[in-house]
Amino acid sequence: MTRAVIDTSKCVGHGQCAMMAPDVFDLDAGGYAQTIVPELTGDQRRDAETAAMACPEQAIRVEN
């Protein structure tokens, strides 16, 4: 199972992940990232990896 994981201790709420991969990430009421799918499909994985690379805080990782 491939999934996107957010290190909540690093996330400061830039929101780039939700803009780059809206089918994988959303922002909670406080403006912090959350993963909205339990398992990534092929396109979602690509988008999540792109969002992870773009995260200024490096708070996202994609795991198998």
CSV table of N, CA and C in Angstrom, one decimal:
chain,number,residue,atom,x,y,z
A,1,MET,N,0.8,-1.2,0.0
A,1,MET,CA,0.0,0.0,0.0
A,1,MET,C,0.9,1.2,0.0
A,2,THR,N,0.6,2.1,-0.9
A,2,THR,CA,1.4,3.4,-1.0
A,2,THR,C,0.5,4.5,-0.4
A,3,ARG,N,1.1,5.3,0.5
A,3,ARG,CA,0.4,6.4,1.1
A,3,ARG,C,1.2,7.6,1.3
A,4,ALA,N,0.6,8.7,1.5
A,4,ALA,CA,1.2,10.0,1.8
A,4,ALA,C,1.1,10.2,3.3
A,5,VAL,N,2.2,10.6,3.9
A,5,VAL,CA,2.3,10.8,5.3
A,5,VAL,C,2.8,12.3,5.6
A,6,ILE,N,2.1,13.0,6.4
A,6,ILE,CA,2.4,14.3,6.8
A,6,ILE,C,3.0,14.4,8.2
A,7,ASP,N,4.2,14.9,8.4
A,7,ASP,CA,4.8,15.1,9.7
A,7,ASP,C,4.2,16.4,10.3
A,8,THR,N,3.2,16.2,11.1
A,8,THR,CA,2.5,17.4,11.6
A,8,THR,C,3.3,18.3,12.5
A,9,SER,N,4.4,17.8,13.0
A,9,SER,CA,5.3,18.7,13.8
A,9,SER,C,6.1,19.6,12.9
A,10,LYS,N,6.2,19.3,11.6
A,10,LYS,CA,6.9,20.2,10.6
A,10,LYS,C,6.0,21.1,9.8
A,11,CYS,N,4.7,20.7,9.6
A,11,CYS,CA,3.8,21.4,8.8
A,11,CYS,C,3.5,22.8,9.4
A,12,VAL,N,3.6,23.9,8.6
A,12,VAL,CA,3.3,25.2,9.2
A,12,VAL,C,2.1,25.8,8.4
A,13,GLY,N,1.5,25.1,7.5
A,13,GLY,CA,0.3,25.5,6.8
A,13,GLY,C,0.5,26.4,5.5
A,14,HIS,N,1.6,26.1,4.8
A,14,HIS,CA,1.8,26.9,3.5
A,14,HIS,C,0.7,26.5,2.5
A,15,GLY,N,0.2,25.3,2.5
A,15,GLY,CA,-0.9,24.9,1.7
A,15,GLY,C,-0.5,24.5,0.3
A,16,GLN,N,0.8,24.5,-0.1
A,16,GLN,CA,1.2,24.1,-1.4
A,16,GLN,C,0.8,22.7,-1.8
A,17,CYS,N,0.8,21.8,-0.8
A,17,CYS,CA,0.4,20.4,-1.1
A,17,CYS,C,-1.0,20.3,-1.6
A,18,ALA,N,-1.9,21.1,-0.9
A,18,ALA,CA,-3.3,21.0,-1.3
A,18,ALA,C,-3.6,21.7,-2.6
A,19,MET,N,-2.8,22.6,-3.0
A,19,MET,CA,-2.9,23.2,-4.3
A,19,MET,C,-2.3,22.3,-5.4
A,20,MET,N,-1.3,21.6,-5.1
A,20,MET,CA,-0.6,20.8,-6.1
A,20,MET,C,-1.2,19.4,-6.3
A,21,ALA,N,-1.8,18.9,-5.2
A,21,ALA,CA,-2.4,17.6,-5.2
A,21,ALA,C,-3.7,17.6,-4.4
A,22,PRO,N,-4.8,18.3,-5.0
A,22,PRO,CA,-6.0,18.4,-4.2
A,22,PRO,C,-6.8,17.1,-4.1
A,23,ASP,N,-6.4,16.1,-4.8
A,23,ASP,CA,-7.1,14.8,-4.7
A,23,ASP,C,-6.4,14.0,-3.6
A,24,VAL,N,-5.3,14.5,-3.0
A,24,VAL,CA,-4.6,13.8,-2.0
A,24,VAL,C,-4.6,14.5,-0.7
A,25,PHE,N,-4.4,15.8,-0.8
A,25,PHE,CA,-4.3,16.7,0.4
A,25,PHE,C,-5.4,17.7,0.5
A,26,ASP,N,-5.7,18.1,1.7
A,26,ASP,CA,-6.7,19.2,2.0
A,26,ASP,C,-6.1,19.9,3.2
A,27,LEU,N,-6.7,21.0,3.6
A,27,LEU,CA,-6.3,21.8,4.8
A,27,LEU,C,-7.4,21.6,5.8
A,28,ASP,N,-7.0,21.4,7.0
A,28,ASP,CA,-8.0,21.3,8.1
A,28,ASP,C,-8.4,22.7,8.5
A,29,ALA,N,-9.3,22.8,9.5
A,29,ALA,CA,-9.9,24.1,10.0
A,29,ALA,C,-8.8,25.1,10.4
A,30,GLY,N,-7.6,24.6,10.9
A,30,GLY,CA,-6.6,25.4,11.3
A,30,GLY,C,-5.6,25.8,10.2
A,31,GLY,N,-5.9,25.3,9.0
A,31,GLY,CA,-5.0,25.6,7.8
A,31,GLY,C,-3.8,24.7,7.6
A,32,TYR,N,-3.8,23.6,8.3
A,32,TYR,CA,-2.7,22.6,8.2
A,32,TYR,C,-3.1,21.5,7.3
A,33,ALA,N,-2.1,20.9,6.7
A,33,ALA,CA,-2.3,19.8,5.7
A,33,ALA,C,-2.8,18.6,6.4
A,34,GLN,N,-3.7,17.9,5.6
A,34,GLN,CA,-4.1,16.5,6.0
A,34,GLN,C,-4.3,15.7,4.8
A,35,THR,N,-4.0,14.4,4.9
A,35,THR,CA,-4.2,13.5,3.8
A,35,THR,C,-5.6,13.1,3.8
A,36,ILE,N,-6.2,13.1,2.6
A,36,ILE,CA,-7.6,12.7,2.5
A,36,ILE,C,-7.9,11.4,1.8
A,37,VAL,N,-6.9,10.7,1.4
A,37,VAL,CA,-7.0,9.3,0.9
A,37,VAL,C,-6.1,8.3,1.6
A,38,PRO,N,-6.6,7.2,1.9
A,38,PRO,CA,-5.8,6.2,2.7
A,38,PRO,C,-4.7,5.5,1.8
A,39,GLU,N,-5.0,5.4,0.5
A,39,GLU,CA,-4.0,4.7,-0.4
A,39,GLU,C,-4.0,5.5,-1.7
A,40,LEU,N,-2.8,5.6,-2.2
A,40,LEU,CA,-2.6,6.4,-3.4
A,40,LEU,C,-2.6,5.6,-4.7
A,41,THR,N,-3.3,6.1,-5.7
A,41,THR,CA,-3.3,5.5,-7.0
A,41,THR,C,-2.1,6.0,-7.8
A,42,GLY,N,-1.9,5.5,-9.0
A,42,GLY,CA,-0.7,6.0,-9.8
A,42,GLY,C,-0.6,7.5,-9.9
A,43,ASP,N,-1.7,8.1,-10.4
A,43,ASP,CA,-1.6,9.6,-10.6
A,43,ASP,C,-1.5,10.3,-9.3
A,44,GLN,N,-2.2,9.8,-8.2
A,44,GLN,CA,-2.1,10.4,-6.9
A,44,GLN,C,-0.7,10.3,-6.4
A,45,ARG,N,-0.1,9.2,-6.6
A,45,ARG,CA,1.3,9.0,-6.1
A,45,ARG,C,2.2,10.1,-6.7
A,46,ARG,N,2.1,10.2,-8.0
A,46,ARG,CA,2.9,11.2,-8.8
A,46,ARG,C,2.7,12.6,-8.2
A,47,ASP,N,1.4,13.0,-8.0
A,47,ASP,CA,1.1,14.3,-7.5
A,47,ASP,C,1.6,14.5,-6.1
A,48,ALA,N,1.5,13.4,-5.2
A,48,ALA,CA,1.9,13.5,-3.9
A,48,ALA,C,3.4,13.6,-3.8
A,49,GLU,N,4.2,13.0,-4.7
A,49,GLU,CA,5.6,13.1,-4.7
A,49,GLU,C,6.0,14.5,-5.1
A,50,THR,N,5.3,15.1,-6.1
A,50,THR,CA,5.6,16.4,-6.5
A,50,THR,C,5.3,17.4,-5.4
A,51,ALA,N,4.2,17.2,-4.7
A,51,ALA,CA,3.9,18.1,-3.5
A,51,ALA,C,4.9,17.9,-2.4
A,52,ALA,N,5.4,16.7,-2.2
A,52,ALA,CA,6.4,16.5,-1.2
A,52,ALA,C,7.7,17.2,-1.5
A,53,MET,N,8.1,17.2,-2.8
A,53,MET,CA,9.3,17.9,-3.2
A,53,MET,C,9.2,19.4,-3.1
A,54,ALA,N,7.9,19.9,-3.2
A,54,ALA,CA,7.7,21.3,-3.2
A,54,ALA,C,7.4,21.9,-1.8
A,55,CYS,N,7.2,21.0,-0.8
A,55,CYS,CA,6.9,21.4,0.5
A,55,CYS,C,8.1,22.2,1.1
A,56,PRO,N,7.9,23.4,1.5
A,56,PRO,CA,9.1,24.2,2.1
A,56,PRO,C,9.6,23.6,3.4
A,57,GLU,N,8.8,22.9,4.1
A,57,GLU,CA,9.2,22.4,5.4
A,57,GLU,C,9.6,20.9,5.3
A,58,GLN,N,9.5,20.3,4.1
A,58,GLN,CA,9.7,18.9,3.9
A,58,GLN,C,9.0,18.0,4.9
A,59,ALA,N,7.7,18.3,5.0
A,59,ALA,CA,6.8,17.7,6.0
A,59,ALA,C,6.1,16.5,5.4
A,60,ILE,N,6.2,16.2,4.1
A,60,ILE,CA,5.5,15.1,3.5
A,60,ILE,C,6.4,14.1,3.0
A,61,ARG,N,6.0,12.8,3.1
A,61,ARG,CA,6.8,11.7,2.5
A,61,ARG,C,5.8,10.7,2.0
A,62,VAL,N,6.2,10.0,0.9
A,62,VAL,CA,5.4,9.0,0.3
A,62,VAL,C,6.0,7.7,0.7
A,63,GLU,N,5.2,6.8,1.3
A,63,GLU,CA,5.7,5.5,1.7
A,63,GLU,C,5.0,4.4,1.0
A,64,ASN,N,5.7,3.3,0.8
A,64,ASN,CA,5.2,2.0,0.3
A,64,ASN,C,4.8,1.1,1.4
